Amino acid sequence: MMTIESDFSHWLFAQDCVFVAGSPNIESMPQFTLPEVAFVGRSNVGKSSLINVLTNRKALARVSHTPGRTKQLNFFSLADKVMLVDLPGYGYAKAPKKEVAGWNKLIYQYLQARPVLRRVFLLVDSRHGLKPSDESVMNLLDEVAVNYQIILTKSDKSTKEDIDKISLDIRSLAPKHSAMHPEILVTSSRFKSEGIKQIHDEIASFA
Ligand SMILES: Nc1nc2c(ncn2[C@@H]2O[C@H](COP(=O)(O)OP(=O)(O)OP(=O)(O)O)[C@@H](O)[C@H]2O)c(=O)[nH]1
Ligand SMILES: [Mg+2]
Protein backbone atom coordinates (compact mmCIF):
# COMPACT_ATOMS: atom_id res chain seq x y z
CA MET A 1 0.00 0.00 0.00
CA MET A 2 1.29 3.46 -0.84
CA THR A 3 1.52 5.97 1.96
CA ILE A 4 -0.15 9.36 1.59
CA GLU A 5 3.30 10.98 1.41
CA SER A 6 4.58 8.81 -1.42
CA ASP A 7 1.32 9.24 -3.35
CA PHE A 8 1.76 13.00 -3.15
CA SER A 9 5.41 12.75 -4.06
CA HIS A 10 4.52 10.65 -7.09
CA TRP A 11 1.93 13.22 -8.17
CA LEU A 12 4.27 16.14 -7.53
CA PHE A 13 7.08 14.85 -9.71
CA ALA A 14 4.66 14.05 -12.53
CA GLN A 15 3.83 17.79 -12.75
CA ASP A 16 5.59 20.43 -14.80
CA CYS A 17 8.84 21.88 -13.57
CA VAL A 18 9.69 25.22 -15.16
CA PHE A 19 12.62 27.59 -15.11
CA VAL A 20 11.51 30.83 -13.49
CA ALA A 21 14.65 32.90 -12.93
CA GLY A 22 18.41 33.02 -13.03
CA SER A 23 20.16 35.38 -10.63
CA PRO A 24 23.80 36.31 -11.19
CA ASN A 25 23.85 38.23 -7.90
CA ILE A 26 21.95 38.37 -4.67
CA GLU A 27 20.31 41.73 -5.44
CA SER A 28 18.52 40.32 -8.50
CA MET A 29 17.21 37.29 -6.64
CA PRO A 30 13.42 37.25 -6.71
CA GLN A 31 11.50 37.21 -3.43
CA PHE A 32 9.59 33.98 -3.86
CA THR A 33 7.19 32.71 -1.27
CA LEU A 34 7.41 29.01 -2.17
CA PRO A 35 9.45 26.72 0.03
CA GLU A 36 12.89 26.09 -1.49
CA VAL A 37 15.33 23.23 -1.62
CA ALA A 38 18.83 23.93 -2.91
CA PHE A 39 21.50 21.76 -4.51
CA VAL A 40 24.97 22.71 -3.38
CA GLY A 41 28.42 21.20 -3.83
CA ARG A 42 31.80 21.35 -5.51
CA SER A 43 31.98 22.12 -9.18
CA ASN A 44 31.27 19.11 -11.40
CA VAL A 45 29.82 16.98 -8.58
CA GLY A 46 26.56 16.52 -10.53
CA LYS A 47 24.09 19.08 -9.14
CA SER A 48 22.49 20.04 -12.45
CA SER A 49 22.44 16.41 -13.64
CA LEU A 50 20.63 15.35 -10.48
CA ILE A 51 17.96 18.05 -10.92
CA ASN A 52 17.35 16.74 -14.43
CA VAL A 53 17.01 13.16 -13.20
CA LEU A 54 14.71 14.18 -10.33
CA THR A 55 12.41 16.08 -12.67
CA ASN A 56 12.77 13.50 -15.43
CA ARG A 57 13.97 16.09 -17.93
CA LYS A 58 16.97 15.91 -20.21
CA ALA A 59 18.08 19.51 -20.05
CA LEU A 60 16.07 21.53 -17.58
CA ALA A 61 19.25 22.39 -15.72
CA ARG A 62 22.28 22.81 -17.94
CA VAL A 63 24.96 20.18 -17.63
CA SER A 64 28.37 20.79 -19.08
CA HIS A 65 31.24 18.75 -20.38
CA THR A 66 33.63 21.21 -18.81
CA PRO A 67 32.92 22.01 -15.17
CA GLY A 68 31.98 25.47 -14.02
CA ARG A 69 28.90 25.73 -16.15
CA THR A 70 26.27 26.84 -13.69
CA LYS A 71 27.16 30.49 -13.12
CA GLN A 72 24.11 31.85 -11.41
CA LEU A 73 21.34 30.79 -9.04
CA ASN A 74 18.76 29.02 -11.19
CA PHE A 75 15.25 28.70 -9.82
CA PHE A 76 12.87 25.99 -11.05
CA SER A 77 9.28 25.86 -9.88
CA LEU A 78 7.81 22.40 -9.46
CA ALA A 79 4.03 22.54 -9.81
CA ASP A 80 4.01 25.96 -8.09
CA LYS A 81 4.53 24.03 -4.86
CA VAL A 82 8.26 23.99 -4.28
CA MET A 83 11.28 25.74 -5.79
CA LEU A 84 14.35 23.73 -6.77
CA VAL A 85 17.47 25.88 -6.78
CA ASP A 86 20.56 24.92 -8.80
CA LEU A 87 23.65 26.67 -7.47
CA PRO A 88 27.04 27.22 -9.06
CA GLY A 89 29.73 24.86 -7.77
CA TYR A 90 32.52 25.91 -5.48
CA GLY A 91 36.14 24.95 -5.79
CA TYR A 92 36.60 25.05 -9.56
CA ALA A 93 40.32 25.74 -9.81
CA LYS A 94 40.47 26.45 -13.54
CA ALA A 95 38.08 29.38 -13.64
CA PRO A 96 39.48 32.89 -13.21
CA LYS A 97 40.03 33.62 -9.49
CA LYS A 98 37.74 36.62 -9.55
CA GLU A 99 34.87 34.57 -10.97
CA VAL A 100 35.35 31.79 -8.41
CA ALA A 101 35.37 34.35 -5.59
CA GLY A 102 32.16 35.83 -7.00
CA TRP A 103 30.40 32.44 -7.12
CA ASN A 104 31.53 31.55 -3.62
CA LYS A 105 30.20 34.85 -2.32
CA LEU A 106 26.91 34.29 -4.11
CA ILE A 107 26.55 30.77 -2.65
CA TYR A 108 27.29 31.95 0.89
CA GLN A 109 24.98 34.96 0.62
CA TYR A 110 22.16 32.79 -0.67
CA LEU A 111 22.56 30.15 2.06
CA GLN A 112 22.58 32.73 4.83
CA ALA A 113 19.74 34.93 3.76
CA ARG A 114 16.94 32.83 2.42
CA PRO A 115 14.10 32.45 4.91
CA VAL A 116 12.18 30.12 2.58
CA LEU A 117 15.11 27.70 2.32
CA ARG A 118 13.94 24.45 3.89
CA ARG A 119 16.64 21.96 2.95
CA VAL A 120 20.05 22.00 1.37
CA PHE A 121 21.17 18.92 -0.48
CA LEU A 122 24.94 18.91 -0.21
CA LEU A 123 26.32 16.81 -3.03
CA VAL A 124 29.61 14.99 -2.53
CA ASP A 125 31.41 12.82 -5.09
CA SER A 126 31.15 9.21 -3.88
CA ARG A 127 34.72 8.56 -5.03
CA HIS A 128 36.30 11.45 -3.18
CA GLY A 129 34.35 12.18 0.00
CA LEU A 130 34.22 15.47 1.89
CA LYS A 131 36.72 18.19 1.04
CA PRO A 132 37.60 21.22 3.19
CA SER A 133 35.33 23.38 1.01
CA ASP A 134 32.38 21.07 1.83
CA GLU A 135 33.16 21.26 5.53
CA SER A 136 33.19 25.08 5.34
CA VAL A 137 29.70 25.03 3.87
CA MET A 138 28.58 22.53 6.52
CA ASN A 139 29.91 24.84 9.26
CA LEU A 140 28.04 27.77 7.78
CA LEU A 141 24.80 25.80 7.57
CA ASP A 142 25.20 24.67 11.19
CA GLU A 143 25.65 28.31 12.20
CA VAL A 144 22.60 29.58 10.37
CA ALA A 145 20.63 26.43 11.33
CA VAL A 146 19.65 25.43 7.82
CA ASN A 147 19.00 21.72 7.65
CA TYR A 148 21.20 19.87 5.14
CA GLN A 149 21.46 16.35 3.81
CA ILE A 150 24.45 14.78 2.12
CA ILE A 151 23.99 13.03 -1.21
CA LEU A 152 26.85 10.93 -2.54
CA THR A 153 26.83 11.27 -6.33
CA LYS A 154 28.18 9.28 -9.30
CA SER A 155 27.73 5.94 -7.57
CA ASP A 156 28.14 4.29 -11.00
CA LYS A 157 31.81 5.28 -10.79
CA SER A 158 32.55 4.16 -7.25
CA THR A 159 32.58 0.88 -5.35
CA LYS A 160 30.40 -0.20 -2.46
CA GLU A 161 33.57 -0.09 -0.31
CA ASP A 162 34.17 3.58 -1.24
CA ILE A 163 30.58 4.45 -0.41
CA ASP A 164 30.58 2.57 2.90
CA LYS A 165 33.83 4.15 3.99
CA ILE A 166 32.82 7.69 3.04
CA SER A 167 29.41 7.27 4.69
CA LEU A 168 31.08 6.05 7.87
CA ASP A 169 33.52 8.98 7.86
CA ILE A 170 30.68 11.47 7.39
CA ARG A 171 28.56 9.85 10.10
CA SER A 172 31.44 10.08 12.52
CA LEU A 173 31.34 13.88 12.08
CA ALA A 174 27.67 14.10 13.09
CA PRO A 175 28.33 15.29 16.66
CA LYS A 176 30.12 18.36 15.24
CA HIS A 177 27.33 19.20 12.79
CA SER A 178 24.07 20.05 14.45
CA ALA A 179 22.14 20.84 11.25
CA MET A 180 23.17 17.71 9.34
CA HIS A 181 20.43 15.22 8.49
CA PRO A 182 21.44 11.78 9.81
CA GLU A 183 20.59 9.89 6.63
CA ILE A 184 23.06 9.95 3.74
CA LEU A 185 21.63 9.33 0.28
CA VAL A 186 23.39 7.79 -2.72
CA THR A 187 22.60 8.61 -6.36
CA SER A 188 23.72 8.20 -9.92
CA SER A 189 22.48 10.12 -12.91
CA ARG A 190 23.46 7.06 -14.97
CA PHE A 191 21.59 4.45 -12.89
CA LYS A 192 18.55 6.64 -12.58
CA SER A 193 16.68 4.65 -9.99
CA GLU A 194 19.32 4.85 -7.28
CA GLY A 195 18.23 7.09 -4.41
CA ILE A 196 15.74 9.11 -6.45
CA LYS A 197 12.56 7.98 -4.73
CA GLN A 198 13.99 8.97 -1.34
CA ILE A 199 14.89 12.45 -2.60
CA HIS A 200 11.44 12.82 -4.17
CA ASP A 201 9.85 12.00 -0.82
CA GLU A 202 12.12 14.40 1.06
CA ILE A 203 11.29 17.27 -1.33
CA ALA A 204 7.59 16.45 -1.29
CA SER A 205 7.61 16.77 2.49
CA PHE A 206 8.38 20.50 2.07
CA ALA A 207 5.90 21.23 -0.73
N1 LIG B 1 29.29 8.92 -14.41
C1 LIG B 1 28.52 9.90 -13.97
N2 LIG B 1 28.69 11.15 -14.44
C2 LIG B 1 27.90 12.13 -13.97
C3 LIG B 1 26.90 11.88 -13.00
N3 LIG B 1 26.29 13.06 -12.71
C4 LIG B 1 26.89 14.00 -13.47
N4 LIG B 1 27.87 13.45 -14.23
C5 LIG B 1 28.74 14.15 -15.18
O1 LIG B 1 29.54 15.07 -14.46
C6 LIG B 1 29.71 16.29 -15.19
C7 LIG B 1 29.22 17.48 -14.39
O2 LIG B 1 27.84 17.36 -14.17
P1 LIG B 1 26.95 18.62 -13.79
O3 LIG B 1 25.60 18.11 -13.48
O4 LIG B 1 27.11 19.72 -14.77
O5 LIG B 1 27.68 19.06 -12.41
P2 LIG B 1 27.42 20.38 -11.57
O6 LIG B 1 27.64 20.00 -10.14
O7 LIG B 1 26.10 20.98 -11.91
O8 LIG B 1 28.62 21.31 -12.08
P3 LIG B 1 28.76 22.93 -11.92
O9 LIG B 1 27.52 23.55 -12.41
O10 LIG B 1 29.96 23.20 -12.73
O11 LIG B 1 29.02 23.18 -10.47
C8 LIG B 1 28.94 16.09 -16.51
O12 LIG B 1 29.86 15.66 -17.48
C9 LIG B 1 27.95 15.01 -16.16
O13 LIG B 1 27.55 14.25 -17.28
C10 LIG B 1 26.72 10.53 -12.52
O14 LIG B 1 25.88 10.19 -11.68
N5 LIG B 1 27.56 9.59 -13.06
MG1 LIG C 1 25.62 22.84 -12.53
CSV table of C-alpha atoms and ligand atoms in Angstrom, one decimal:
chain,number,residue,atom,x,y,z
A,1,MET,CA,0.0,0.0,0.0
A,2,MET,CA,1.3,3.5,-0.8
A,3,THR,CA,1.5,6.0,2.0
A,4,ILE,CA,-0.2,9.4,1.6
A,5,GLU,CA,3.3,11.0,1.4
A,6,SER,CA,4.6,8.8,-1.4
A,7,ASP,CA,1.3,9.2,-3.3
A,8,PHE,CA,1.8,13.0,-3.2
A,9,SER,CA,5.4,12.8,-4.1
A,10,HIS,CA,4.5,10.6,-7.1
A,11,TRP,CA,1.9,13.2,-8.2
A,12,LEU,CA,4.3,16.1,-7.5
A,13,PHE,CA,7.1,14.8,-9.7
A,14,ALA,CA,4.7,14.0,-12.5
A,15,GLN,CA,3.8,17.8,-12.7
A,16,ASP,CA,5.6,20.4,-14.8
A,17,CYS,CA,8.8,21.9,-13.6
A,18,VAL,CA,9.7,25.2,-15.2
A,19,PHE,CA,12.6,27.6,-15.1
A,20,VAL,CA,11.5,30.8,-13.5
A,21,ALA,CA,14.6,32.9,-12.9
A,22,GLY,CA,18.4,33.0,-13.0
A,23,SER,CA,20.2,35.4,-10.6
A,24,PRO,CA,23.8,36.3,-11.2
A,25,ASN,CA,23.9,38.2,-7.9
A,26,ILE,CA,21.9,38.4,-4.7
A,27,GLU,CA,20.3,41.7,-5.4
A,28,SER,CA,18.5,40.3,-8.5
A,29,MET,CA,17.2,37.3,-6.6
A,30,PRO,CA,13.4,37.3,-6.7
A,31,GLN,CA,11.5,37.2,-3.4
A,32,PHE,CA,9.6,34.0,-3.9
A,33,THR,CA,7.2,32.7,-1.3
A,34,LEU,CA,7.4,29.0,-2.2
A,35,PRO,CA,9.5,26.7,0.0
A,36,GLU,CA,12.9,26.1,-1.5
A,37,VAL,CA,15.3,23.2,-1.6
A,38,ALA,CA,18.8,23.9,-2.9
A,39,PHE,CA,21.5,21.8,-4.5
A,40,VAL,CA,25.0,22.7,-3.4
A,41,GLY,CA,28.4,21.2,-3.8
A,42,ARG,CA,31.8,21.4,-5.5
A,43,SER,CA,32.0,22.1,-9.2
A,44,ASN,CA,31.3,19.1,-11.4
A,45,VAL,CA,29.8,17.0,-8.6
A,46,GLY,CA,26.6,16.5,-10.5
A,47,LYS,CA,24.1,19.1,-9.1
A,48,SER,CA,22.5,20.0,-12.5
A,49,SER,CA,22.4,16.4,-13.6
A,50,LEU,CA,20.6,15.4,-10.5
A,51,ILE,CA,18.0,18.0,-10.9
A,52,ASN,CA,17.3,16.7,-14.4
A,53,VAL,CA,17.0,13.2,-13.2
A,54,LEU,CA,14.7,14.2,-10.3
A,55,THR,CA,12.4,16.1,-12.7
A,56,ASN,CA,12.8,13.5,-15.4
A,57,ARG,CA,14.0,16.1,-17.9
A,58,LYS,CA,17.0,15.9,-20.2
A,59,ALA,CA,18.1,19.5,-20.1
A,60,LEU,CA,16.1,21.5,-17.6
A,61,ALA,CA,19.2,22.4,-15.7
A,62,ARG,CA,22.3,22.8,-17.9
A,63,VAL,CA,25.0,20.2,-17.6
A,64,SER,CA,28.4,20.8,-19.1
A,65,HIS,CA,31.2,18.8,-20.4
A,66,THR,CA,33.6,21.2,-18.8
A,67,PRO,CA,32.9,22.0,-15.2
A,68,GLY,CA,32.0,25.5,-14.0
A,69,ARG,CA,28.9,25.7,-16.1
A,70,THR,CA,26.3,26.8,-13.7
A,71,LYS,CA,27.2,30.5,-13.1
A,72,GLN,CA,24.1,31.9,-11.4
A,73,LEU,CA,21.3,30.8,-9.0
A,74,ASN,CA,18.8,29.0,-11.2
A,75,PHE,CA,15.2,28.7,-9.8
A,76,PHE,CA,12.9,26.0,-11.0
A,77,SER,CA,9.3,25.9,-9.9
A,78,LEU,CA,7.8,22.4,-9.5
A,79,ALA,CA,4.0,22.5,-9.8
A,80,ASP,CA,4.0,26.0,-8.1
A,81,LYS,CA,4.5,24.0,-4.9
A,82,VAL,CA,8.3,24.0,-4.3
A,83,MET,CA,11.3,25.7,-5.8
A,84,LEU,CA,14.3,23.7,-6.8
A,85,VAL,CA,17.5,25.9,-6.8
A,86,ASP,CA,20.6,24.9,-8.8
A,87,LEU,CA,23.7,26.7,-7.5
A,88,PRO,CA,27.0,27.2,-9.1
A,89,GLY,CA,29.7,24.9,-7.8
A,90,TYR,CA,32.5,25.9,-5.5
A,91,GLY,CA,36.1,25.0,-5.8
A,92,TYR,CA,36.6,25.0,-9.6
A,93,ALA,CA,40.3,25.7,-9.8
A,94,LYS,CA,40.5,26.4,-13.5
A,95,ALA,CA,38.1,29.4,-13.6
A,96,PRO,CA,39.5,32.9,-13.2
A,97,LYS,CA,40.0,33.6,-9.5
A,98,LYS,CA,37.7,36.6,-9.6
A,99,GLU,CA,34.9,34.6,-11.0
A,100,VAL,CA,35.3,31.8,-8.4
A,101,ALA,CA,35.4,34.3,-5.6
A,102,GLY,CA,32.2,35.8,-7.0
A,103,TRP,CA,30.4,32.4,-7.1
A,104,ASN,CA,31.5,31.5,-3.6
A,105,LYS,CA,30.2,34.8,-2.3
A,106,LEU,CA,26.9,34.3,-4.1
A,107,ILE,CA,26.5,30.8,-2.6
A,108,TYR,CA,27.3,32.0,0.9
A,109,GLN,CA,25.0,35.0,0.6
A,110,TYR,CA,22.2,32.8,-0.7
A,111,LEU,CA,22.6,30.2,2.1
A,112,GLN,CA,22.6,32.7,4.8
A,113,ALA,CA,19.7,34.9,3.8
A,114,ARG,CA,16.9,32.8,2.4
A,115,PRO,CA,14.1,32.5,4.9
A,116,VAL,CA,12.2,30.1,2.6
A,117,LEU,CA,15.1,27.7,2.3
A,118,ARG,CA,13.9,24.4,3.9
A,119,ARG,CA,16.6,22.0,3.0
A,120,VAL,CA,20.1,22.0,1.4
A,121,PHE,CA,21.2,18.9,-0.5
A,122,LEU,CA,24.9,18.9,-0.2
A,123,LEU,CA,26.3,16.8,-3.0
A,124,VAL,CA,29.6,15.0,-2.5
A,125,ASP,CA,31.4,12.8,-5.1
A,126,SER,CA,31.2,9.2,-3.9
A,127,ARG,CA,34.7,8.6,-5.0
A,128,HIS,CA,36.3,11.4,-3.2
A,129,GLY,CA,34.4,12.2,0.0
A,130,LEU,CA,34.2,15.5,1.9
A,131,LYS,CA,36.7,18.2,1.0
A,132,PRO,CA,37.6,21.2,3.2
A,133,SER,CA,35.3,23.4,1.0
A,134,ASP,CA,32.4,21.1,1.8
A,135,GLU,CA,33.2,21.3,5.5
A,136,SER,CA,33.2,25.1,5.3
A,137,VAL,CA,29.7,25.0,3.9
A,138,MET,CA,28.6,22.5,6.5
A,139,ASN,CA,29.9,24.8,9.3
A,140,LEU,CA,28.0,27.8,7.8
A,141,LEU,CA,24.8,25.8,7.6
A,142,ASP,CA,25.2,24.7,11.2
A,143,GLU,CA,25.7,28.3,12.2
A,144,VAL,CA,22.6,29.6,10.4
A,145,ALA,CA,20.6,26.4,11.3
A,146,VAL,CA,19.6,25.4,7.8
A,147,ASN,CA,19.0,21.7,7.7
A,148,TYR,CA,21.2,19.9,5.1
A,149,GLN,CA,21.5,16.4,3.8
A,150,ILE,CA,24.4,14.8,2.1
A,151,ILE,CA,24.0,13.0,-1.2
A,152,LEU,CA,26.8,10.9,-2.5
A,153,THR,CA,26.8,11.3,-6.3
A,154,LYS,CA,28.2,9.3,-9.3
A,155,SER,CA,27.7,5.9,-7.6
A,156,ASP,CA,28.1,4.3,-11.0
A,157,LYS,CA,31.8,5.3,-10.8
A,158,SER,CA,32.6,4.2,-7.2
A,159,THR,CA,32.6,0.9,-5.3
A,160,LYS,CA,30.4,-0.2,-2.5
A,161,GLU,CA,33.6,-0.1,-0.3
A,162,ASP,CA,34.2,3.6,-1.2
A,163,ILE,CA,30.6,4.4,-0.4
A,164,ASP,CA,30.6,2.6,2.9
A,165,LYS,CA,33.8,4.1,4.0
A,166,ILE,CA,32.8,7.7,3.0
A,167,SER,CA,29.4,7.3,4.7
A,168,LEU,CA,31.1,6.1,7.9
A,169,ASP,CA,33.5,9.0,7.9
A,170,ILE,CA,30.7,11.5,7.4
A,171,ARG,CA,28.6,9.9,10.1
A,172,SER,CA,31.4,10.1,12.5
A,173,LEU,CA,31.3,13.9,12.1
A,174,ALA,CA,27.7,14.1,13.1
A,175,PRO,CA,28.3,15.3,16.7
A,176,LYS,CA,30.1,18.4,15.2
A,177,HIS,CA,27.3,19.2,12.8
A,178,SER,CA,24.1,20.1,14.5
A,179,ALA,CA,22.1,20.8,11.3
A,180,MET,CA,23.2,17.7,9.3
A,181,HIS,CA,20.4,15.2,8.5
A,182,PRO,CA,21.4,11.8,9.8
A,183,GLU,CA,20.6,9.9,6.6
A,184,ILE,CA,23.1,9.9,3.7
A,185,LEU,CA,21.6,9.3,0.3
A,186,VAL,CA,23.4,7.8,-2.7
A,187,THR,CA,22.6,8.6,-6.4
A,188,SER,CA,23.7,8.2,-9.9
A,189,SER,CA,22.5,10.1,-12.9
A,190,ARG,CA,23.5,7.1,-15.0
A,191,PHE,CA,21.6,4.5,-12.9
A,192,LYS,CA,18.6,6.6,-12.6
A,193,SER,CA,16.7,4.6,-10.0
A,194,GLU,CA,19.3,4.9,-7.3
A,195,GLY,CA,18.2,7.1,-4.4
A,196,ILE,CA,15.7,9.1,-6.5
A,197,LYS,CA,12.6,8.0,-4.7
A,198,GLN,CA,14.0,9.0,-1.3
A,199,ILE,CA,14.9,12.5,-2.6
A,200,HIS,CA,11.4,12.8,-4.2
A,201,ASP,CA,9.9,12.0,-0.8
A,202,GLU,CA,12.1,14.4,1.1
A,203,ILE,CA,11.3,17.3,-1.3
A,204,ALA,CA,7.6,16.4,-1.3
A,205,SER,CA,7.6,16.8,2.5
A,206,PHE,CA,8.4,20.5,2.1
A,207,ALA,CA,5.9,21.2,-0.7
B,1,LIG,N1,29.3,8.9,-14.4
B,1,LIG,C1,28.5,9.9,-14.0
B,1,LIG,N2,28.7,11.1,-14.4
B,1,LIG,C2,27.9,12.1,-14.0
B,1,LIG,C3,26.9,11.9,-13.0
B,1,LIG,N3,26.3,13.1,-12.7
B,1,LIG,C4,26.9,14.0,-13.5
B,1,LIG,N4,27.9,13.4,-14.2
B,1,LIG,C5,28.7,14.2,-15.2
B,1,LIG,O1,29.5,15.1,-14.5
B,1,LIG,C6,29.7,16.3,-15.2
B,1,LIG,C7,29.2,17.5,-14.4
B,1,LIG,O2,27.8,17.4,-14.2
B,1,LIG,P1,27.0,18.6,-13.8
B,1,LIG,O3,25.6,18.1,-13.5
B,1,LIG,O4,27.1,19.7,-14.8
B,1,LIG,O5,27.7,19.1,-12.4
B,1,LIG,P2,27.4,20.4,-11.6
B,1,LIG,O6,27.6,20.0,-10.1
B,1,LIG,O7,26.1,21.0,-11.9
B,1,LIG,O8,28.6,21.3,-12.1
B,1,LIG,P3,28.8,22.9,-11.9
B,1,LIG,O9,27.5,23.5,-12.4
B,1,LIG,O10,30.0,23.2,-12.7
B,1,LIG,O11,29.0,23.2,-10.5
B,1,LIG,C8,28.9,16.1,-16.5
B,1,LIG,O12,29.9,15.7,-17.5
B,1,LIG,C9,27.9,15.0,-16.2
B,1,LIG,O13,27.5,14.2,-17.3
B,1,LIG,C10,26.7,10.5,-12.5
B,1,LIG,O14,25.9,10.2,-11.7
B,1,LIG,N5,27.6,9.6,-13.1
B,2,MG,MG,25.6,22.8,-12.5
